[in-house]
């Protein structure tokens, strides 16, 4: 499912939700940052998700994301995660950096966080639509300026881009609910 060389790249927006023991990860495939609908949708169920450990959030979500990629043989050029690549913008690894490392730096990872993290500067903030609340953008394998432009160009007039919101909505569905696609 790799589109490199065909004049466009594959972008995968991912979100993960879980209850006390199980998880659901949704991946929305885009051919372009400005797409208003997905090219494809992938969902994976995860049994026995690890417990949350303070300061180790990635240990719970990373295995879920890797399962989605492996189960569906996805090889995107970009992955957009709900959260941080670097918690401080440049050196303190967040979920996105751990994902980038797990994929051996072969996939560019952009983090879109809804809340500021202690130590993150306004340099990482973007304002979409008429929102007064910023999103915080961090990246690995892509410059910050390019990552910010990518997220700013995503479809939607609201703070959260349409396709990121769709990934969030899909993974919030009950695991027994048929997933549209």
PDB file of C-alpha atoms in Angstrom, residues 58-132:
ATOM      1  CA  UNK A  58       3.683   5.214  24.605  1.00  0.00           C
ATOM      2  CA  UNK A  59       3.982   1.709  26.091  1.00  0.00           C
ATOM      3  CA  UNK A  60       0.204   1.418  25.943  1.00  0.00           C
ATOM      4  CA  UNK A  61      -0.410   2.935  22.480  1.00  0.00           C
ATOM      5  CA  UNK A  62       2.667   1.952  20.475  1.00  0.00           C
ATOM      6  CA  UNK A  63       1.868  -1.799  20.321  1.00  0.00           C
ATOM      7  CA  UNK A  64      -1.645  -0.919  19.117  1.00  0.00           C
ATOM      8  CA  UNK A  65      -0.333   1.261  16.284  1.00  0.00           C
ATOM      9  CA  UNK A  66       2.245  -1.332  15.265  1.00  0.00           C
ATOM     10  CA  UNK A  67      -0.470  -3.994  15.164  1.00  0.00           C
ATOM     11  CA  UNK A  68      -2.556  -1.859  12.782  1.00  0.00           C
ATOM     12  CA  UNK A  69       0.440  -1.314  10.486  1.00  0.00           C
ATOM     13  CA  UNK A  70       1.423  -4.995  10.487  1.00  0.00           C
ATOM     14  CA  UNK A  71      -2.071  -6.470  10.318  1.00  0.00           C
ATOM     15  CA  UNK A  72      -2.946  -4.419   7.235  1.00  0.00           C
ATOM     16  CA  UNK A  73       0.564  -4.300   5.689  1.00  0.00           C
ATOM     17  CA  UNK A  74       0.554  -0.503   5.706  1.00  0.00           C
ATOM     18  CA  UNK A  75       3.693   1.354   4.602  1.00  0.00           C
ATOM     19  CA  UNK A  76       2.837   5.045   4.700  1.00  0.00           C
ATOM     20  CA  UNK A  77       5.243   7.875   4.068  1.00  0.00           C
ATOM     21  CA  UNK A  78       3.638   9.861   6.934  1.00  0.00           C
ATOM     22  CA  UNK A  79       1.843   8.901  10.119  1.00  0.00           C
ATOM     23  CA  UNK A  80      -0.092  11.525  12.062  1.00  0.00           C
ATOM     24  CA  UNK A  81      -0.591  10.619  15.718  1.00  0.00           C
ATOM     25  CA  UNK A  82      -2.832  12.128  18.355  1.00  0.00           C
ATOM     26  CA  UNK A  83      -0.178  13.351  20.768  1.00  0.00           C
ATOM     27  CA  UNK A  84       3.427  14.432  20.791  1.00  0.00           C
ATOM     28  CA  UNK A  85       6.478  13.236  18.903  1.00  0.00           C
ATOM     29  CA  UNK A  86       8.657  15.171  21.350  1.00  0.00           C
ATOM     30  CA  UNK A  87       7.092  16.285  24.616  1.00  0.00           C
ATOM     31  CA  UNK A  88       9.317  19.360  24.777  1.00  0.00           C
ATOM     32  CA  UNK A  89       9.424  19.850  21.017  1.00  0.00           C
ATOM     33  CA  UNK A  90      12.964  18.629  20.462  1.00  0.00           C
ATOM     34  CA  UNK A  91      14.443  15.999  22.788  1.00  0.00           C
ATOM     35  CA  UNK A  92      12.057  14.360  25.278  1.00  0.00           C
ATOM     36  CA  UNK A  93      10.558  11.380  23.429  1.00  0.00           C
ATOM     37  CA  UNK A  94       6.800  11.046  23.221  1.00  0.00           C
ATOM     38  CA  UNK A  95       4.629   8.445  21.487  1.00  0.00           C
ATOM     39  CA  UNK A  96       5.530   9.723  18.013  1.00  0.00           C
ATOM     40  CA  UNK A  97       9.288   9.484  18.575  1.00  0.00           C
ATOM     41  CA  UNK A  98       8.961   5.936  19.890  1.00  0.00           C
ATOM     42  CA  UNK A  99       6.898   5.095  16.778  1.00  0.00           C
ATOM     43  CA  UNK A 100       9.483   6.756  14.518  1.00  0.00           C
ATOM     44  CA  UNK A 101      12.241   4.688  16.146  1.00  0.00           C
ATOM     45  CA  UNK A 102      10.215   1.452  15.988  1.00  0.00           C
ATOM     46  CA  UNK A 103       9.848   2.038  12.229  1.00  0.00           C
ATOM     47  CA  UNK A 104      13.622   2.648  11.937  1.00  0.00           C
ATOM     48  CA  UNK A 105      13.125   6.230  10.760  1.00  0.00           C
ATOM     49  CA  UNK A 106      11.540   5.071   7.492  1.00  0.00           C
ATOM     50  CA  UNK A 107       8.233   6.859   8.139  1.00  0.00           C
ATOM     51  CA  UNK A 108       7.836  10.554   8.912  1.00  0.00           C
ATOM     52  CA  UNK A 109       5.781  11.031  12.078  1.00  0.00           C
ATOM     53  CA  UNK A 110       3.824  14.169  12.916  1.00  0.00           C
ATOM     54  CA  UNK A 111       2.247  14.617  16.330  1.00  0.00           C
ATOM     55  CA  UNK A 112      -0.844  16.734  16.839  1.00  0.00           C
ATOM     56  CA  UNK A 113      -1.489  17.427  20.515  1.00  0.00           C
ATOM     57  CA  UNK A 114      -4.552  19.225  21.850  1.00  0.00           C
ATOM     58  CA  UNK A 115      -2.990  20.298  25.155  1.00  0.00           C
ATOM     59  CA  UNK A 116       0.299  21.938  25.965  1.00  0.00           C
ATOM     60  CA  UNK A 117       2.901  19.919  27.784  1.00  0.00           C
ATOM     61  CA  UNK A 118       5.204  21.462  30.371  1.00  0.00           C
ATOM     62  CA  UNK A 119       8.220  22.761  28.494  1.00  0.00           C
ATOM     63  CA  UNK A 120       6.615  23.040  25.057  1.00  0.00           C
ATOM     64  CA  UNK A 121       6.991  26.523  23.620  1.00  0.00           C
ATOM     65  CA  UNK A 122       4.585  28.530  21.497  1.00  0.00           C
ATOM     66  CA  UNK A 123       6.890  27.825  18.532  1.00  0.00           C
ATOM     67  CA  UNK A 124       5.013  24.506  18.197  1.00  0.00           C
ATOM     68  CA  UNK A 125       1.515  26.011  18.330  1.00  0.00           C
ATOM     69  CA  UNK A 126      -0.794  26.480  15.358  1.00  0.00           C
ATOM     70  CA  UNK A 127      -4.276  27.943  15.268  1.00  0.00           C
ATOM     71  CA  UNK A 128      -6.785  26.444  12.846  1.00  0.00           C
ATOM     72  CA  UNK A 129     -10.092  27.984  11.929  1.00  0.00           C
ATOM     73  CA  UNK A 130     -11.349  30.568  14.362  1.00  0.00           C
ATOM     74  CA  UNK A 131     -10.200  28.598  17.410  1.00  0.00           C
ATOM     75  CA  UNK A 132      -8.485  30.490  20.193  1.00  0.00           C
TER      76      UNK A 132
END
